[in-house]
CSV table of C-alpha atoms and ligand atoms in Angstrom, one decimal:
chain,number,residue,atom,x,y,z
N,244,MET,CA,-0.1,0.1,0.1
N,245,PRO,CA,1.3,3.6,-0.5
N,246,GLY,CA,3.7,4.5,2.0
N,247,SER,CA,4.0,0.9,3.3
N,248,VAL,CA,7.2,-0.4,5.0
N,249,ASN,CA,6.6,-3.9,3.5
N,250,THR,CA,8.7,-5.0,0.4
N,251,HIS,CA,5.5,-5.8,-1.4
N,252,ASP,CA,1.7,-5.5,-1.1
N,253,VAL,CA,0.9,-9.0,-1.9
N,254,ILE,CA,3.2,-12.1,-2.1
N,255,ILE,CA,2.0,-15.1,-4.2
N,256,SER,CA,3.4,-18.6,-3.7
N,257,GLY,CA,2.8,-20.5,-6.8
N,258,GLY,CA,3.1,-19.4,-10.5
N,259,GLY,CA,1.0,-21.9,-12.1
N,260,VAL,CA,-1.9,-20.7,-14.3
N,261,VAL,CA,-3.9,-19.5,-11.3
N,262,GLY,CA,-1.2,-17.7,-9.5
N,263,ALA,CA,0.2,-16.1,-12.5
N,264,SER,CA,-3.1,-15.0,-13.4
N,265,LEU,CA,-3.6,-13.5,-10.0
N,266,ALA,CA,-0.4,-11.8,-10.2
N,267,CYS,CA,-1.2,-10.0,-13.5
N,268,THR,CA,-4.7,-8.9,-12.1
N,269,LEU,CA,-3.5,-7.5,-8.8
N,270,ALA,CA,-0.7,-5.8,-10.6
N,271,ASP,CA,-3.2,-4.2,-12.6
N,272,ALA,CA,-5.0,-2.8,-9.5
N,273,GLY,CA,-1.6,-1.0,-8.7
N,274,LEU,CA,-0.4,-3.2,-6.1
N,275,ARG,CA,3.3,-4.3,-5.7
N,276,ILE,CA,3.4,-8.2,-6.3
N,277,ALA,CA,6.0,-10.8,-5.7
N,278,LEU,CA,5.3,-14.1,-7.6
N,279,ILE,CA,7.3,-17.0,-6.3
N,280,ASP,CA,7.7,-20.3,-8.2
N,281,THR,CA,10.1,-23.2,-7.9
N,282,ARG,CA,10.6,-23.2,-11.8
N,283,GLU,CA,10.3,-20.9,-14.7
N,284,PRO,CA,7.7,-21.9,-17.2
N,285,VAL,CA,8.7,-23.5,-20.6
N,286,THR,CA,8.6,-21.2,-23.6
N,287,ASP,CA,9.9,-23.1,-26.4
N,288,TRP,CA,8.8,-26.4,-27.9
N,289,PRO,CA,8.9,-28.2,-31.2
N,290,ALA,CA,6.0,-27.1,-33.4
N,291,ASP,CA,4.5,-30.4,-34.0
N,292,SER,CA,4.6,-31.5,-30.3
N,293,ILE,CA,1.5,-31.3,-28.0
N,294,ASP,CA,1.9,-31.0,-24.2
N,295,GLN,CA,0.3,-33.9,-22.2
N,296,ARG,CA,-1.6,-31.5,-19.9
N,297,VAL,CA,-4.4,-29.6,-21.5
N,298,TYR,CA,-7.3,-27.7,-20.2
N,299,ALA,CA,-10.8,-27.0,-21.5
N,300,VAL,CA,-10.9,-23.5,-21.0
N,301,THR,CA,-14.3,-21.9,-20.4
N,302,CYS,CA,-15.7,-18.6,-22.0
N,303,ALA,CA,-15.5,-17.0,-18.5
N,304,SER,CA,-11.7,-18.0,-18.2
N,305,GLN,CA,-11.2,-16.6,-21.8
N,306,THR,CA,-12.8,-13.3,-20.8
N,307,LEU,CA,-10.5,-13.0,-17.9
N,308,PHE,CA,-7.4,-13.7,-20.3
N,309,GLU,CA,-8.7,-11.2,-22.6
N,310,ARG,CA,-8.9,-8.4,-19.8
N,311,LEU,CA,-5.4,-9.5,-18.9
N,312,GLY,CA,-4.3,-8.9,-22.5
N,313,VAL,CA,-2.8,-12.3,-22.8
N,314,TRP,CA,-5.6,-14.1,-24.9
N,315,GLU,CA,-4.0,-13.0,-28.1
N,316,GLY,CA,-0.6,-14.4,-27.1
N,317,ILE,CA,-2.5,-17.8,-26.2
N,318,ARG,CA,-4.4,-17.8,-29.4
N,319,GLN,CA,-1.2,-17.1,-31.5
N,320,ARG,CA,0.5,-20.1,-29.9
N,321,GLY,CA,-2.4,-22.4,-30.7
N,322,VAL,CA,-5.9,-23.1,-29.3
N,323,SER,CA,-8.6,-25.4,-30.5
N,324,PRO,CA,-12.0,-24.1,-30.2
N,325,TYR,CA,-14.8,-26.6,-29.8
N,326,GLN,CA,-18.5,-25.9,-30.9
N,327,ALA,CA,-20.2,-29.0,-29.7
N,328,MET,CA,-20.0,-31.4,-26.8
N,329,GLU,CA,-21.4,-35.1,-27.0
N,330,VAL,CA,-22.0,-37.0,-23.7
N,331,TRP,CA,-23.5,-40.5,-23.6
N,332,ASP,CA,-23.7,-43.6,-21.5
N,333,ALA,CA,-22.0,-46.9,-22.3
N,334,ALA,CA,-24.7,-48.8,-20.6
N,335,GLY,CA,-27.8,-47.7,-22.5
N,336,PRO,CA,-29.0,-45.4,-25.3
N,337,GLY,CA,-29.1,-42.0,-23.3
N,338,ARG,CA,-27.3,-39.2,-24.9
N,339,ILE,CA,-27.2,-35.5,-24.8
N,340,HIS,CA,-25.7,-33.1,-27.5
N,341,PHE,CA,-24.6,-29.4,-26.6
N,342,ASP,CA,-24.3,-27.1,-29.7
N,343,ALA,CA,-22.7,-23.4,-29.6
N,344,ALA,CA,-25.1,-22.3,-32.3
N,345,GLU,CA,-28.1,-23.4,-30.4
N,346,LEU,CA,-26.8,-21.0,-27.6
N,347,GLY,CA,-26.1,-18.2,-29.9
N,348,GLU,CA,-22.3,-18.7,-29.2
N,349,PRO,CA,-19.3,-19.2,-31.6
N,350,TRP,CA,-18.0,-21.9,-29.5
N,351,LEU,CA,-18.4,-23.6,-26.1
N,352,GLY,CA,-14.9,-23.2,-25.1
N,353,HIS,CA,-11.2,-24.0,-26.2
N,354,ILE,CA,-8.8,-26.8,-25.6
N,355,VAL,CA,-5.5,-25.2,-24.7
N,356,GLU,CA,-2.1,-26.7,-23.5
N,357,GLN,CA,-0.9,-25.7,-20.3
N,358,ARG,CA,2.3,-24.5,-21.5
N,359,VAL,CA,0.7,-22.2,-24.0
N,360,ILE,CA,-1.2,-20.5,-21.3
N,361,GLN,CA,1.9,-20.3,-19.0
N,362,ALA,CA,4.0,-18.9,-21.8
N,363,ALA,CA,1.4,-16.2,-22.6
N,364,LEU,CA,1.1,-15.2,-18.8
N,365,LEU,CA,4.9,-15.2,-18.6
N,366,ASP,CA,4.7,-12.3,-21.3
N,367,GLY,CA,2.0,-10.6,-19.3
N,368,GLN,CA,3.8,-10.7,-16.1
N,369,ARG,CA,7.1,-9.2,-17.9
N,370,ALA,CA,5.0,-6.3,-19.1
N,371,ARG,CA,3.9,-5.2,-15.7
N,372,PRO,CA,6.6,-3.2,-14.0
N,373,GLY,CA,4.9,-3.7,-10.3
N,374,LEU,CA,5.3,-7.3,-10.5
N,375,GLU,CA,8.5,-9.0,-9.3
N,376,ARG,CA,9.1,-12.6,-10.4
N,377,ILE,CA,11.2,-14.8,-8.0
N,378,CYS,CA,11.7,-18.0,-10.0
N,379,PRO,CA,13.2,-20.1,-9.0
N,380,GLY,CA,12.2,-19.6,-5.4
N,381,VAL,CA,10.8,-21.8,-2.9
N,382,LEU,CA,8.5,-20.5,0.0
N,383,ALA,CA,10.0,-22.3,3.3
N,384,ASP,CA,8.1,-20.5,6.0
N,385,PHE,CA,6.2,-17.4,6.9
N,386,GLN,CA,5.2,-15.6,10.1
N,387,LEU,CA,2.9,-12.8,10.9
N,388,ASP,CA,4.1,-9.5,12.4
N,389,PRO,CA,2.4,-6.2,13.5
N,390,ALA,CA,3.0,-4.6,10.0
N,391,GLY,CA,2.1,-7.7,7.9
N,392,VAL,CA,3.4,-11.2,7.0
N,393,SER,CA,7.1,-12.1,6.7
N,394,VAL,CA,7.9,-14.8,4.0
N,395,ARG,CA,11.3,-16.6,4.2
N,396,LEU,CA,12.4,-18.5,1.1
N,397,GLU,CA,14.6,-21.5,1.1
N,398,ASP,CA,17.7,-19.6,0.1
N,399,GLY,CA,17.3,-17.3,2.9
N,400,ARG,CA,15.6,-14.4,1.1
N,401,GLU,CA,13.0,-12.5,3.2
N,402,LEU,CA,10.0,-10.6,1.7
N,403,THR,CA,7.1,-8.8,3.4
N,404,ALA,CA,3.7,-7.9,2.5
N,405,ALA,CA,0.1,-7.1,3.8
N,406,LEU,CA,-1.3,-10.3,2.3
N,407,LEU,CA,0.2,-14.0,1.5
N,408,VAL,CA,-1.7,-15.9,-1.2
N,409,GLY,CA,-1.1,-19.6,-1.6
N,410,ALA,CA,-1.5,-20.7,-5.2
N,411,ASP,CA,0.9,-23.4,-4.9
N,412,GLY,CA,-1.3,-26.5,-5.7
N,413,ALA,CA,-3.1,-29.3,-4.2
N,414,GLY,CA,0.0,-30.1,-1.8
N,415,SER,CA,0.0,-26.5,-0.8
N,416,ARG,CA,2.8,-25.7,1.7
N,417,VAL,CA,1.1,-22.3,2.6
N,418,ARG,CA,-2.1,-24.2,3.6
N,419,GLU,CA,0.1,-26.8,5.5
N,420,LEU,CA,2.1,-24.1,7.3
N,421,ALA,CA,-1.1,-22.0,8.2
N,422,GLY,CA,-2.6,-25.4,9.9
N,423,ILE,CA,-5.7,-25.1,7.6
N,424,GLY,CA,-7.5,-28.5,7.5
N,425,ILE,CA,-8.8,-30.3,4.3
N,426,GLU,CA,-11.7,-32.4,3.7
N,427,THR,CA,-10.5,-35.1,1.3
N,428,HIS,CA,-11.9,-38.1,-0.4
N,429,ASP,CA,-10.1,-40.7,-2.7
N,430,TYR,CA,-12.0,-41.5,-5.7
N,431,GLU,CA,-10.1,-44.6,-6.1
N,432,GLN,CA,-9.6,-43.8,-9.7
N,433,THR,CA,-6.5,-42.9,-11.7
N,434,ALA,CA,-6.8,-40.5,-14.9
N,435,VAL,CA,-4.8,-41.8,-18.0
N,436,VAL,CA,-3.8,-39.2,-20.2
N,437,ALA,CA,-2.4,-39.2,-23.6
N,438,VAL,CA,-2.4,-37.5,-27.0
N,439,VAL,CA,-4.0,-40.1,-29.7
N,440,ALA,CA,-4.6,-39.9,-33.4
N,441,THR,CA,-8.0,-41.2,-34.8
N,442,ASP,CA,-9.3,-42.5,-38.2
N,443,ARG,CA,-12.2,-39.8,-38.3
N,444,PRO,CA,-11.9,-36.1,-37.6
N,445,HIS,CA,-12.9,-35.0,-34.1
N,446,ALA,CA,-15.3,-32.3,-35.7
N,447,GLY,CA,-14.4,-29.6,-33.1
N,448,THR,CA,-16.4,-31.6,-30.6
N,449,ALA,CA,-15.5,-32.6,-26.9
N,450,TRP,CA,-16.5,-36.2,-26.4
N,451,GLN,CA,-17.3,-38.1,-23.3
N,452,ARG,CA,-18.4,-41.7,-22.8
N,453,PHE,CA,-19.5,-42.7,-19.4
N,454,LEU,CA,-18.2,-46.3,-18.8
N,455,PRO,CA,-18.9,-48.3,-15.5
N,456,THR,CA,-15.3,-47.7,-14.4
N,457,GLY,CA,-15.4,-43.9,-15.0
N,458,PRO,CA,-15.7,-41.3,-17.8
N,459,LEU,CA,-13.5,-41.5,-20.9
N,460,ALA,CA,-13.3,-38.0,-22.6
N,461,PHE,CA,-11.7,-37.1,-26.1
N,462,LEU,CA,-10.7,-33.4,-26.4
N,463,PRO,CA,-10.3,-32.0,-29.8
N,464,LEU,CA,-6.7,-30.7,-30.5
N,465,ARG,CA,-5.6,-27.9,-32.8
N,466,ASP,CA,-3.5,-30.5,-35.0
N,467,GLY,CA,-6.6,-32.9,-35.5
N,468,ARG,CA,-5.3,-35.2,-32.8
N,469,CYS,CA,-7.3,-35.7,-29.6
N,470,SER,CA,-6.2,-35.5,-25.8
N,471,ILE,CA,-7.7,-38.3,-23.8
N,472,VAL,CA,-8.7,-38.4,-20.1
N,473,TRP,CA,-9.6,-41.8,-19.3
N,474,SER,CA,-10.5,-42.4,-15.6
N,475,THR,CA,-10.7,-45.8,-14.4
N,476,THR,CA,-9.7,-48.0,-11.4
N,477,PRO,CA,-6.1,-47.7,-10.4
N,478,GLU,CA,-5.4,-51.3,-11.0
N,479,GLU,CA,-6.9,-51.0,-14.6
N,480,ALA,CA,-5.1,-47.8,-15.2
N,481,GLU,CA,-1.6,-49.6,-14.2
N,482,ARG,CA,-2.5,-52.1,-16.8
N,483,LEU,CA,-3.3,-49.6,-19.4
N,484,LEU,CA,-0.3,-47.5,-18.9
N,485,ALA,CA,1.8,-50.8,-19.3
N,486,LEU,CA,0.3,-52.1,-22.6
N,487,PRO,CA,2.4,-51.8,-25.7
N,488,GLU,CA,1.0,-49.1,-27.9
N,489,ASP,CA,-0.8,-51.0,-30.4
N,490,GLU,CA,-2.7,-52.9,-27.7
N,491,PHE,CA,-3.7,-49.6,-26.0
N,492,CYS,CA,-4.9,-48.3,-29.2
N,493,ILE,CA,-7.1,-51.3,-29.6
N,494,GLU,CA,-8.6,-51.2,-26.1
N,495,LEU,CA,-9.0,-47.4,-26.3
N,496,GLY,CA,-11.0,-47.7,-29.6
N,497,GLN,CA,-13.2,-50.5,-28.0
N,498,ALA,CA,-13.8,-48.4,-24.9
N,499,PHE,CA,-14.8,-45.4,-27.2
N,500,ASP,CA,-17.1,-47.6,-29.2
N,501,TYR,CA,-15.1,-46.5,-32.2
N,502,GLU,CA,-17.0,-43.2,-32.3
N,503,LEU,CA,-14.1,-41.6,-34.2
N,504,GLY,CA,-13.1,-44.8,-35.7
N,505,ALA,CA,-10.0,-46.8,-35.0
N,506,ILE,CA,-7.2,-45.1,-32.7
N,507,THR,CA,-4.1,-44.9,-35.1
N,508,ARG,CA,-1.5,-43.7,-32.9
N,509,VAL,CA,-0.7,-42.8,-29.2
N,510,ASN,CA,2.2,-40.8,-27.7
N,511,ALA,CA,3.6,-41.1,-24.1
N,512,ARG,CA,0.9,-42.0,-21.6
N,513,GLY,CA,0.7,-40.6,-17.9
N,514,GLY,CA,-1.5,-41.4,-14.9
N,515,PHE,CA,-2.8,-39.0,-12.4
N,516,PRO,CA,-4.5,-40.5,-9.0
N,517,LEU,CA,-7.8,-38.6,-8.5
N,518,ARG,CA,-9.1,-37.3,-5.3
N,519,ARG,CA,-11.4,-34.5,-4.1
N,520,LEU,CA,-9.9,-32.0,-1.5
N,521,HIS,CA,-11.5,-28.9,0.0
N,522,ALA,CA,-9.7,-26.6,2.3
N,523,VAL,CA,-11.6,-26.0,5.6
N,524,ASP,CA,-10.9,-22.3,5.4
N,525,TYR,CA,-9.9,-20.3,2.5
N,526,VAL,CA,-8.7,-17.3,4.5
N,527,GLN,CA,-7.0,-16.3,7.6
N,528,GLN,CA,-5.5,-13.1,9.0
N,529,ARG,CA,-3.3,-11.8,6.0
N,530,LEU,CA,-3.6,-15.3,3.9
N,531,ALA,CA,-5.8,-16.6,1.2
N,532,LEU,CA,-5.8,-19.7,-0.6
N,533,VAL,CA,-6.8,-20.0,-4.4
N,534,GLY,CA,-6.9,-22.6,-7.1
N,535,ASP,CA,-6.0,-26.3,-6.3
N,536,ALA,CA,-4.5,-25.0,-3.0
N,537,ALA,CA,-8.1,-24.5,-1.9
N,538,HIS,CA,-10.0,-27.3,-3.9
N,539,VAL,CA,-9.4,-30.3,-6.1
N,540,ILE,CA,-12.3,-31.6,-8.2
N,541,HIS,CA,-12.8,-34.9,-10.4
N,542,PRO,CA,-11.6,-33.7,-13.8
N,543,LEU,CA,-14.7,-35.0,-15.6
N,544,ALA,CA,-16.2,-31.9,-16.6
N,545,GLY,CA,-12.8,-30.1,-17.0
N,546,GLN,CA,-13.5,-27.5,-14.6
N,547,GLY,CA,-10.4,-27.4,-12.2
N,548,VAL,CA,-8.4,-24.6,-13.6
N,549,ASN,CA,-11.5,-22.7,-14.4
N,550,LEU,CA,-12.7,-22.6,-10.7
N,551,GLY,CA,-9.3,-21.5,-9.9
N,552,LEU,CA,-9.6,-18.5,-12.3
N,553,LEU,CA,-13.0,-17.6,-10.8
N,554,ASP,CA,-11.3,-17.6,-7.4
N,555,VAL,CA,-8.7,-15.2,-9.0
N,556,ALA,CA,-11.4,-12.8,-10.3
N,557,ALA,CA,-13.3,-12.7,-7.1
N,558,LEU,CA,-10.2,-12.3,-4.9
N,559,ALA,CA,-8.8,-9.6,-7.1
N,560,GLU,CA,-12.2,-7.8,-6.9
N,561,VAL,CA,-12.4,-8.0,-3.1
N,562,VAL,CA,-8.7,-6.9,-2.8
N,563,ALA,CA,-9.0,-3.9,-5.2
N,564,ASP,CA,-12.2,-2.8,-3.4
N,565,THR,CA,-10.7,-2.9,-0.1
N,566,ALA,CA,-7.7,-1.0,-1.2
N,567,ALA,CA,-9.6,1.6,-3.0
N,568,ALA,CA,-11.6,2.1,0.3
N,569,GLY,CA,-8.3,2.7,2.1
N,570,ARG,CA,-8.6,-0.4,4.2
N,571,ASP,CA,-6.4,-3.3,5.2
N,572,ILE,CA,-6.1,-5.8,2.2
N,573,GLY,CA,-4.9,-8.4,4.6
N,574,ALA,CA,-7.4,-8.2,7.5
N,575,HIS,CA,-9.4,-11.4,8.0
N,576,ALA,CA,-12.8,-9.5,8.1
N,577,ASN,CA,-12.2,-8.1,4.6
N,578,LEU,CA,-11.0,-11.5,3.2
N,579,ARG,CA,-14.1,-13.2,4.4
N,580,ARG,CA,-16.0,-11.7,1.5
N,581,TYR,CA,-13.8,-13.7,-0.8
N,582,GLU,CA,-14.3,-16.9,1.2
N,583,ARG,CA,-18.0,-16.6,1.4
N,584,TRP,CA,-18.2,-15.9,-2.3
N,585,ARG,CA,-16.2,-18.7,-3.5
N,586,ARG,CA,-16.3,-21.6,-1.0
N,587,GLY,CA,-19.9,-22.5,-1.5
N,588,GLU,CA,-19.7,-22.2,-5.4
N,589,ASN,CA,-16.7,-24.6,-5.4
N,590,ALA,CA,-18.4,-27.0,-2.8
N,591,LEU,CA,-21.5,-26.9,-5.3
N,592,MET,CA,-19.3,-27.9,-8.2
N,593,GLN,CA,-17.7,-30.6,-6.3
N,594,SER,CA,-20.9,-32.1,-5.3
N,595,ALA,CA,-22.1,-32.1,-8.8
N,596,MET,CA,-19.1,-33.8,-10.0
N,597,ASP,CA,-19.6,-36.3,-7.4
N,598,GLY,CA,-23.2,-37.0,-8.2
N,599,PHE,CA,-22.5,-37.3,-11.9
N,600,LYS,CA,-19.6,-39.9,-11.1
N,601,TRP,CA,-22.0,-41.9,-8.7
N,602,LEU,CA,-24.9,-41.8,-11.1
N,603,PHE,CA,-22.9,-43.1,-14.0
N,604,ALA,CA,-20.8,-45.6,-12.1
N,605,SER,CA,-24.1,-47.3,-10.5
N,606,PRO,CA,-24.7,-50.9,-12.0
N,607,LEU,CA,-28.3,-50.7,-10.4
N,608,THR,CA,-30.9,-51.0,-13.2
N,609,PRO,CA,-33.1,-48.5,-11.9
N,610,VAL,CA,-30.3,-45.8,-11.8
N,611,ARG,CA,-29.2,-47.1,-15.2
N,612,LEU,CA,-32.7,-46.5,-16.8
N,613,LEU,CA,-33.2,-43.3,-15.0
N,614,ARG,CA,-30.0,-41.8,-16.3
N,615,ASN,CA,-30.7,-42.9,-19.8
N,616,LEU,CA,-34.1,-41.4,-19.6
N,617,GLY,CA,-32.7,-38.4,-17.8
N,618,LEU,CA,-30.0,-37.8,-20.6
N,619,GLY,CA,-32.8,-38.2,-23.2
N,620,THR,CA,-35.1,-35.8,-21.5
N,621,VAL,CA,-32.5,-33.2,-20.7
N,622,ASP,CA,-31.4,-33.4,-24.5
N,623,ARG,CA,-35.2,-32.4,-25.4
N,624,LEU,CA,-35.6,-29.9,-22.6
N,625,THR,CA,-34.0,-26.8,-24.3
N,626,PRO,CA,-34.2,-24.6,-21.2
N,627,VAL,CA,-32.6,-27.0,-18.8
N,628,LYS,CA,-29.9,-28.0,-21.3
N,629,SER,CA,-29.1,-24.4,-22.1
N,630,LEU,CA,-28.7,-23.8,-18.2
N,631,LEU,CA,-26.3,-26.7,-18.0
N,632,ALA,CA,-24.5,-25.5,-21.0
N,633,ARG,CA,-24.1,-21.9,-19.5
N,634,HIS,CA,-22.6,-23.4,-16.2
N,635,ALA,CA,-20.2,-25.6,-18.1
N,636,MET,CA,-19.2,-22.4,-20.0
N,637,GLY,CA,-18.6,-20.4,-16.8
N,638,ARG,CA,-21.5,-18.0,-17.7
N,639,ALA,CA,-23.7,-18.7,-14.8
N,640,GLY,CA,-23.7,-18.1,-11.0
N,641,ASP,CA,-22.5,-15.0,-9.1
N,642,LEU,CA,-19.7,-14.0,-11.4
N,643,PRO,CA,-17.0,-11.6,-10.5
N,644,ARG,CA,-16.8,-8.3,-12.6
N,645,LEU,CA,-13.6,-9.4,-14.4
N,646,VAL,CA,-15.2,-12.4,-16.1
N,647,ARG,CA,-18.7,-10.9,-16.8
N,648,PRO,CA,-18.9,-10.6,-20.6
N,649,ASP,CA,-20.8,-7.3,-20.4
N,650,SER,CA,-18.7,-5.4,-17.8
E,869,LIG,C1,-5.9,-35.7,-15.6
E,869,LIG,C2,-6.4,-34.3,-15.2
E,869,LIG,C3,-7.0,-33.5,-16.3
E,869,LIG,C4,-7.5,-32.1,-16.0
E,869,LIG,N1,-8.2,-31.6,-16.9
E,869,LIG,C5,-8.6,-30.4,-16.9
E,869,LIG,C6,-9.4,-29.5,-17.8
E,869,LIG,O1,-9.6,-30.0,-18.8
E,869,LIG,N2,-9.8,-28.3,-17.4
E,869,LIG,C7,-9.5,-27.7,-16.1
E,869,LIG,O2,-9.9,-26.5,-16.0
E,869,LIG,N3,-8.8,-28.3,-15.2
E,869,LIG,C8,-8.4,-29.6,-15.4
E,869,LIG,N4,-7.7,-30.2,-14.5
E,869,LIG,C9,-7.3,-29.6,-13.2
E,869,LIG,C10,-6.2,-28.6,-13.3
E,869,LIG,O3,-5.0,-29.4,-13.8
E,869,LIG,C11,-5.9,-28.0,-12.0
E,869,LIG,O4,-7.2,-27.6,-11.5
E,869,LIG,C12,-5.0,-26.8,-12.3
E,869,LIG,O5,-3.7,-27.2,-12.6
E,869,LIG,C13,-4.6,-26.1,-10.8
E,869,LIG,O6,-3.8,-24.8,-11.0
E,869,LIG,P1,-3.2,-24.2,-10.1
E,869,LIG,O7,-2.4,-23.1,-10.6
E,869,LIG,O8,-4.0,-23.9,-8.8
E,869,LIG,O9,-2.1,-25.2,-9.4
E,869,LIG,P2,-0.8,-26.0,-10.1
E,869,LIG,O10,-1.2,-26.1,-11.4
E,869,LIG,O11,-0.5,-27.4,-9.2
E,869,LIG,O12,0.3,-24.9,-9.7
E,869,LIG,C14,0.9,-24.8,-8.6
E,869,LIG,C15,2.3,-24.1,-8.7
E,869,LIG,O13,2.9,-23.8,-7.4
E,869,LIG,C16,4.3,-24.1,-7.4
E,869,LIG,N5,4.7,-24.2,-6.1
E,869,LIG,C17,4.3,-25.5,-5.3
E,869,LIG,N6,4.9,-25.4,-4.2
E,869,LIG,C18,5.8,-24.0,-4.0
E,869,LIG,C19,6.5,-23.7,-3.0
E,869,LIG,N7,6.7,-24.1,-1.7
E,869,LIG,N8,7.1,-22.4,-3.4
E,869,LIG,C20,6.8,-21.7,-4.6
E,869,LIG,N9,6.1,-22.4,-5.5
E,869,LIG,C21,5.4,-23.4,-5.4
E,869,LIG,C22,4.4,-25.2,-8.4
E,869,LIG,O14,5.7,-25.3,-9.0
E,869,LIG,C23,3.3,-24.9,-9.5
E,869,LIG,O15,3.8,-24.1,-10.5
E,869,LIG,C24,-7.2,-31.4,-14.8
E,869,LIG,C25,-6.6,-32.3,-13.7
E,869,LIG,C26,-6.3,-33.7,-13.9
E,869,LIG,C27,-5.5,-34.4,-12.8
């Protein structure tokens, strides 16, 4: 704050997509920011390669990136817009189809590689003089003092600020040091991810087939291939990861019911154990958590990073309003508004994902009949379908100013 004795106004630990976006947003509000991360993002890669980690970026997240001036850098590096989404059940005829044109939108979202967003955000950070990047740097410890919060890095450097934000991912050191508890649930599933080539074109559609063992998603990539997220039991995932390439392609084709024909190629595969996690508190005196440090959800609806970006927009709005009113941005009473705003919304999304997972995993005949009936009915009920689609696009709910399309 003006006249403050602290080295910075806000220290952010964690420069993933969420932390880096928050750093740019708060720097735009005129605050002095320190962004710490253990590593620099990758900025160079072979033109024909695709990162294993891709995100389905919602329209709300795109709006945030546009307001930060980084969307053009993301777009130029390569994005894949998808105009349709197709969801169906392996155990019955139920099917639902979402179409951007039906909603009067050009697309439902974009599939973007994580490294593409990080590289564009790095340009955004470098263009903001009020933002100091400390990479590599590792937050080791912090303590509260009368003027603010003091942060010590592993190499001995010390920084002080009015507010410390933990954007340091699911295993958040900030959350742990603050003694904030978590509610957690092991899904007993592992997501197998890979980039695959298919016989037929993906047609700009995000595909999801619900199998009894978990959902299998095919996300359309800019080079015509698809990124798959195949959630299944840990034992099955271990087996799939160890299969020779040709056998993996055959099993994947069968599991996807040859919706895009045969699978002709697969690159390196990776496995991610899945769990739900929710921090009991999002804020304390001089401290806030955002993104995966606060909540981790099942990837079946591709919402994880998008929820984190809604946290960013909400926290930035609260901090900017508090600073503009000349009040303390680190005071617990002021930060509570952010917690009240986001914790309920994130809990709702977590419950919805758990509900879907249960519904589609259930072998009980009545549940199976109901979900098939449900998918078919929703597909015909335009208002319900449109509401579902607007939620998936991040266009519904109590949206912060920064992501509202009209503000
Ligand atoms: C298989 C799979 C598929 C997914 N697909 C999607 C999708 O389609 N769409 C979507 O929205 N989400 C998706 N997600 C979720 C998404 O990956 C996460 O929600 C997102 O990466 C969280 O971003 P973050 O910036 O909060 O955390 P992270 O990406 O985990 O970043 C944390 C950062 O903090 C740094 N850090 C950690 N500790 C320290 C420390 N002590 N000091 C300094 N820095 C530190 C790390 O280096 C890292 O850069 C998927 C997840 C999985 C597992």
